[in-house]
Coordinates of C-alpha atoms and ligand atoms in Angstrom, one line a residue:
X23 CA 120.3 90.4 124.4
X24 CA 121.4 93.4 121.9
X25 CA 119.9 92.9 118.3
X26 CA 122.4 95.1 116.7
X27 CA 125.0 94.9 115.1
X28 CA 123.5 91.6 113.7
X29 CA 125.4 88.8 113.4
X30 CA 125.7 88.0 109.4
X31 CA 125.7 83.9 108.0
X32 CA 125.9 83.4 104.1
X33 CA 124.7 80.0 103.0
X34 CA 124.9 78.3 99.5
X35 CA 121.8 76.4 99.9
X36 CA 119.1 76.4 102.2
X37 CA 115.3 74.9 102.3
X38 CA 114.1 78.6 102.9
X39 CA 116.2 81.2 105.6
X40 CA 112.9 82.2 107.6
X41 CA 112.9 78.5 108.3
X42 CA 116.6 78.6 109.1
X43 CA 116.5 81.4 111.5
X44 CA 113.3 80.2 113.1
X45 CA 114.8 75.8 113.7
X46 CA 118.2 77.9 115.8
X47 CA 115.6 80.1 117.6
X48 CA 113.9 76.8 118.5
X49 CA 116.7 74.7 119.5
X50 CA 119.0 77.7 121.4
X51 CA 117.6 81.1 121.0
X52 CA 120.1 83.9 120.0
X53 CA 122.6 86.0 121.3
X54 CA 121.9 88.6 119.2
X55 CA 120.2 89.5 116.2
X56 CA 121.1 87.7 113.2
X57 CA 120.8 88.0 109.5
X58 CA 121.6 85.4 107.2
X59 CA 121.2 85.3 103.1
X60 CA 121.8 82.1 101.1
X61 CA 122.4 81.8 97.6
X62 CA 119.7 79.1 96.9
X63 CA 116.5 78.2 98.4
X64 CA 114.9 74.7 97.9
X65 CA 111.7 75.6 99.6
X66 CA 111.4 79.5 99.8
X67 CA 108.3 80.4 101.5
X68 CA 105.8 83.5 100.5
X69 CA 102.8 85.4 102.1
X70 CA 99.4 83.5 102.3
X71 CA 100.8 80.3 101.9
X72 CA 102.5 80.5 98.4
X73 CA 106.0 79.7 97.9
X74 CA 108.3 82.0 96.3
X75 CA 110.4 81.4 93.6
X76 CA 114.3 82.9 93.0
X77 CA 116.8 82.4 90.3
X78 CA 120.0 81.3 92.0
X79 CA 122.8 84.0 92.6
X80 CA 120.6 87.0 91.2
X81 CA 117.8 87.1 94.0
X82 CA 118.6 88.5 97.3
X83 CA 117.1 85.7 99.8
X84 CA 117.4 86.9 103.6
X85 CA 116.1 86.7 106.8
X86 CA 116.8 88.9 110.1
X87 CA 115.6 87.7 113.1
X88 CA 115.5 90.2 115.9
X89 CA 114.5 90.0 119.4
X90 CA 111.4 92.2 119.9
X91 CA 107.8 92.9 121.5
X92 CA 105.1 92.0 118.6
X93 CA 103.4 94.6 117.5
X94 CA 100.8 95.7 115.2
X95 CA 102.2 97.2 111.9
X96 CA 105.7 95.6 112.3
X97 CA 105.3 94.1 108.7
X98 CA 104.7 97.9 107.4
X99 CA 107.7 98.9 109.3
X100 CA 109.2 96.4 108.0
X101 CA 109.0 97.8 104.2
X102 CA 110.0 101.0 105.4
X103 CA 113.5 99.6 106.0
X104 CA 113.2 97.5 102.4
X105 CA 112.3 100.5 100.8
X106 CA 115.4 102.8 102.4
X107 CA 117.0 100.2 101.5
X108 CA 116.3 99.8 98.0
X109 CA 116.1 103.9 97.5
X110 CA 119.5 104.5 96.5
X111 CA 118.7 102.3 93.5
X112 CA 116.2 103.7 92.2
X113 CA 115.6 107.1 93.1
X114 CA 114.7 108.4 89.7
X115 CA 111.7 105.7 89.0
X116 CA 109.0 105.6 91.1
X117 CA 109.4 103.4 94.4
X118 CA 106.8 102.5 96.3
X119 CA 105.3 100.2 98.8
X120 CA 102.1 98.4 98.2
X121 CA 100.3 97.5 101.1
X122 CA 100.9 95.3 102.9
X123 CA 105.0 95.4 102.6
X124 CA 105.5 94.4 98.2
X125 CA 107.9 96.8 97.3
X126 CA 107.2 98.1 93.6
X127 CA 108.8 100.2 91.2
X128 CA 106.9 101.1 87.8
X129 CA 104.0 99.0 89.3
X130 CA 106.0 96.0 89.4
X131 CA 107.3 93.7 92.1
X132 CA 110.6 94.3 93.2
X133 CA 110.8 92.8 96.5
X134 CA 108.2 90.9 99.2
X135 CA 108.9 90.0 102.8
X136 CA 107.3 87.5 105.1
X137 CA 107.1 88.6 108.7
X138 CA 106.7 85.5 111.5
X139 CA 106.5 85.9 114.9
X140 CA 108.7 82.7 117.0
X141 CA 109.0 82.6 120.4
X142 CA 109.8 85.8 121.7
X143 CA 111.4 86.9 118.4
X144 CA 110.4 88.3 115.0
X145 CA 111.7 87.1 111.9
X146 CA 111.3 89.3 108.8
X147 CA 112.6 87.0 105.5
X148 CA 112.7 89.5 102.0
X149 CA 113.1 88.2 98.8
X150 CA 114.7 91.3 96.8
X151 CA 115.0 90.4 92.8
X152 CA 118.8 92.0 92.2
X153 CA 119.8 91.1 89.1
X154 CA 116.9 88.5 87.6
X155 CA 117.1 88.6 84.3
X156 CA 113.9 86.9 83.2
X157 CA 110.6 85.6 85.6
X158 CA 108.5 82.8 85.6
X159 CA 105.6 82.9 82.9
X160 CA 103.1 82.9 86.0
X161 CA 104.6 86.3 87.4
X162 CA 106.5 87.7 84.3
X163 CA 103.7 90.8 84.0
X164 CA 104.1 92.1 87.6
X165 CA 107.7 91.1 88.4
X166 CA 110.9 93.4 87.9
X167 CA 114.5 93.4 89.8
X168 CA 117.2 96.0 90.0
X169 CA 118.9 94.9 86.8
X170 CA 116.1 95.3 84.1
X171 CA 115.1 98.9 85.7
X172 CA 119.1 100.1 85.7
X173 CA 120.5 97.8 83.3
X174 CA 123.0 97.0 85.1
X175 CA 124.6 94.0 87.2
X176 CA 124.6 94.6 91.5
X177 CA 126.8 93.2 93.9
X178 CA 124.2 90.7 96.4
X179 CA 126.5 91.2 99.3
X180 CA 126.7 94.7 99.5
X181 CA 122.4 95.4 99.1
X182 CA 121.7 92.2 101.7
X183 CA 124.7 94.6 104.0
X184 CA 122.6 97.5 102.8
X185 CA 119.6 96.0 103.7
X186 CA 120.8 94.7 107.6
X187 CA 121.9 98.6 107.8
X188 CA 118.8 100.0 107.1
X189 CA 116.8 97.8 109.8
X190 CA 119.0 99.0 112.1
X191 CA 118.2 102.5 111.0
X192 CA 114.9 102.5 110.8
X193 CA 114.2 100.3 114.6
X194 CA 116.5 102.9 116.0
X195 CA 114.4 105.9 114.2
X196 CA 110.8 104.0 115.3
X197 CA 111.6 102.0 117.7
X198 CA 109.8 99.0 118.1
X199 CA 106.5 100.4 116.6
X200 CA 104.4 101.7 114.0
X201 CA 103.8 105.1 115.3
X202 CA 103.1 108.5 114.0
X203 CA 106.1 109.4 112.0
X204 CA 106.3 105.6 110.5
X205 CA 102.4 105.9 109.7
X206 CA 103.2 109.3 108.0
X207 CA 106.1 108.0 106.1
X208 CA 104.2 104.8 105.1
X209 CA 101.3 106.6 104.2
X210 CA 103.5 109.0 101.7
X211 CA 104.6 105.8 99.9
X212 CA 101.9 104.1 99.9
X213 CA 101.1 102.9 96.0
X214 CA 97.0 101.7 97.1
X215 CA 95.8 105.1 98.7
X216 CA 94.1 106.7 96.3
X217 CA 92.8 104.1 94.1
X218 CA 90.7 101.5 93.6
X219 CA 91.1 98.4 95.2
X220 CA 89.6 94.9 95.6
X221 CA 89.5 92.1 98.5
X222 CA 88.2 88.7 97.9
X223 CA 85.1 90.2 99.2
X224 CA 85.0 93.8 99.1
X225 CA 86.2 96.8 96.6
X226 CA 86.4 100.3 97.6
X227 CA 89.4 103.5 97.6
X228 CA 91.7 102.8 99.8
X229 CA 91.9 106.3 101.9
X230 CA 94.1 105.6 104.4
X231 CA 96.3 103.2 107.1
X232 CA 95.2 102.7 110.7
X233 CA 96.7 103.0 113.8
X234 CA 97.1 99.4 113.3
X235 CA 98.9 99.3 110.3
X236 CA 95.0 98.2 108.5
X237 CA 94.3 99.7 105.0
X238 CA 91.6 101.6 105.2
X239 CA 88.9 101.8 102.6
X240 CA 86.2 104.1 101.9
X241 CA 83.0 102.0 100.7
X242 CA 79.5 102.4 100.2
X243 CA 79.1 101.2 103.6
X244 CA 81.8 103.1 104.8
X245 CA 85.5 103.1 106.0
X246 CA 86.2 99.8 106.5
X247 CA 89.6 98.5 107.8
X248 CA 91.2 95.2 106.1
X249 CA 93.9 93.8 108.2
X250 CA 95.1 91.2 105.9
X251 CA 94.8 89.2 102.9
X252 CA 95.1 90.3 98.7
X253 CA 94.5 93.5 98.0
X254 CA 94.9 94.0 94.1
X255 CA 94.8 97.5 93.2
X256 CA 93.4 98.8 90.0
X257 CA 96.4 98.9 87.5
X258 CA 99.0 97.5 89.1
X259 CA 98.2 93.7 90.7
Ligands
BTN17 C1 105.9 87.6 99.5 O1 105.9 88.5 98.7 O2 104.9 86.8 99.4 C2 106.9 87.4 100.5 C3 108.2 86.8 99.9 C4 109.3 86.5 100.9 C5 110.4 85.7 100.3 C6 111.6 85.7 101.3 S1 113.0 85.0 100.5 C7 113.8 84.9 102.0 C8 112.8 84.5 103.0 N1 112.8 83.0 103.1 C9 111.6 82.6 102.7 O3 111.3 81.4 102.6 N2 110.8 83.6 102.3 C10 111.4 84.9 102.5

């Protein structure tokens, strides 16, 4: 099986496209990679177990599913390709990623992504916020979408085509792993190194990412690696 050029589905309405892309891997497997956005989700799914909310026809709601070995770091890859993504944008404000794979710009959310691992295949679901006009009261501080930092209105279509383009960049840049010239690049964009930052049960500067795609973080009892979880950095959320 080839992953790319993926095969592209739109949908008006789905329960949530990671859940999509995961029920056909299920029932048939693919024939190649695939990448489907949707217009509304009913149920749209977010890291640890929260759901994630999108304003119907402004959000960007996608999943790719690609055929590929799991390994560790795939999910900072996987903002690489967000954020080339995304660049073109926004590159005069400041874009960064903040680990593990939020893509901010001015210290607010512009994008997540939601990496699961089915079968012998990986699918990566983003949530972009294109042209969001206003956010829920509960994420109104930290949120932002590509319409209230240009002030301007952006065609879904072409950023979810943008978006399918850059994974296929950035897995034929990389390959299937988070190796040195991913770590490097990660690392430059990185919004935590540098600061402050606090776990449920630790606090510390985050100084660096592992081989493993871990933050690293510089505590009174050392460098100590946390692989997964909130990280909340001083400043920004
Ligand atoms: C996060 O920041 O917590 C991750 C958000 C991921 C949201 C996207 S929207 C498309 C895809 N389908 C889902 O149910 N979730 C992801």
């Amino acid at each position: 099986m080839i992953n790319f050029p993926l095969d592209t589905v739109y949908l008006e309405s789905v329960d949530s496209t990671n859940s999509y892309l995961k029920r056909i891997i299920k029932e048939s497997g693919l024939a190649r990679g695939m990448s489907v956005m949707t217009k509304t989700q009913t149920s749209g799914r977010g890291r640890l177990g929260r759901s994630w909310l999108s304003s119907e026809g402004d959000t960007l709601c996608m999943s790719i599913a690609v055929k590929a070995p799991y390994f560790e770091g795939f999910t900072l890859l996987a903002a690489l390709a967000v954020y080339d993504a995304l660049m073109p944008f926004c590159s005069d404000k400041n874009l960064q990623i903040k680990w593990p794979n939020d893509i901010i710009c001015n210290s607010k959310k512009l994008s997540g992504i939601l990496c699961e691992r089915v079968n012998e295949y990986t699918v990566i679901g983003i949530g972009i916020n294109v042209n969001d006009k206003a956010f829920a009261s509960e994420i109104s501080h930290k949120a932002t979408s590509l319409f209230l930092l240009n002030n301007e209105k952006f065609d879904i279509k072409e950023i979810f085509k943008g978006v399918n383009k850059s994974f296929e960049d950035t897995f034929s840049r990389y390959g299937f792993s988070f190796a040195k010239d991913a770590k490097a690049k990660y690392e430059s964009l990185c919004a935590n190194l540098g600061k402050e930052v606090f776990t449920q049960n630790l606090s510390g500067v985050a100084v660096g990412i592992g081989e493993d795609g871990s933050l690293l973080l510089k505590t009174d009892d050392g460098i100590i690696p946390v692989s997964s979880g909130e990280v909340a950095v001083h400043n920004i959320y």
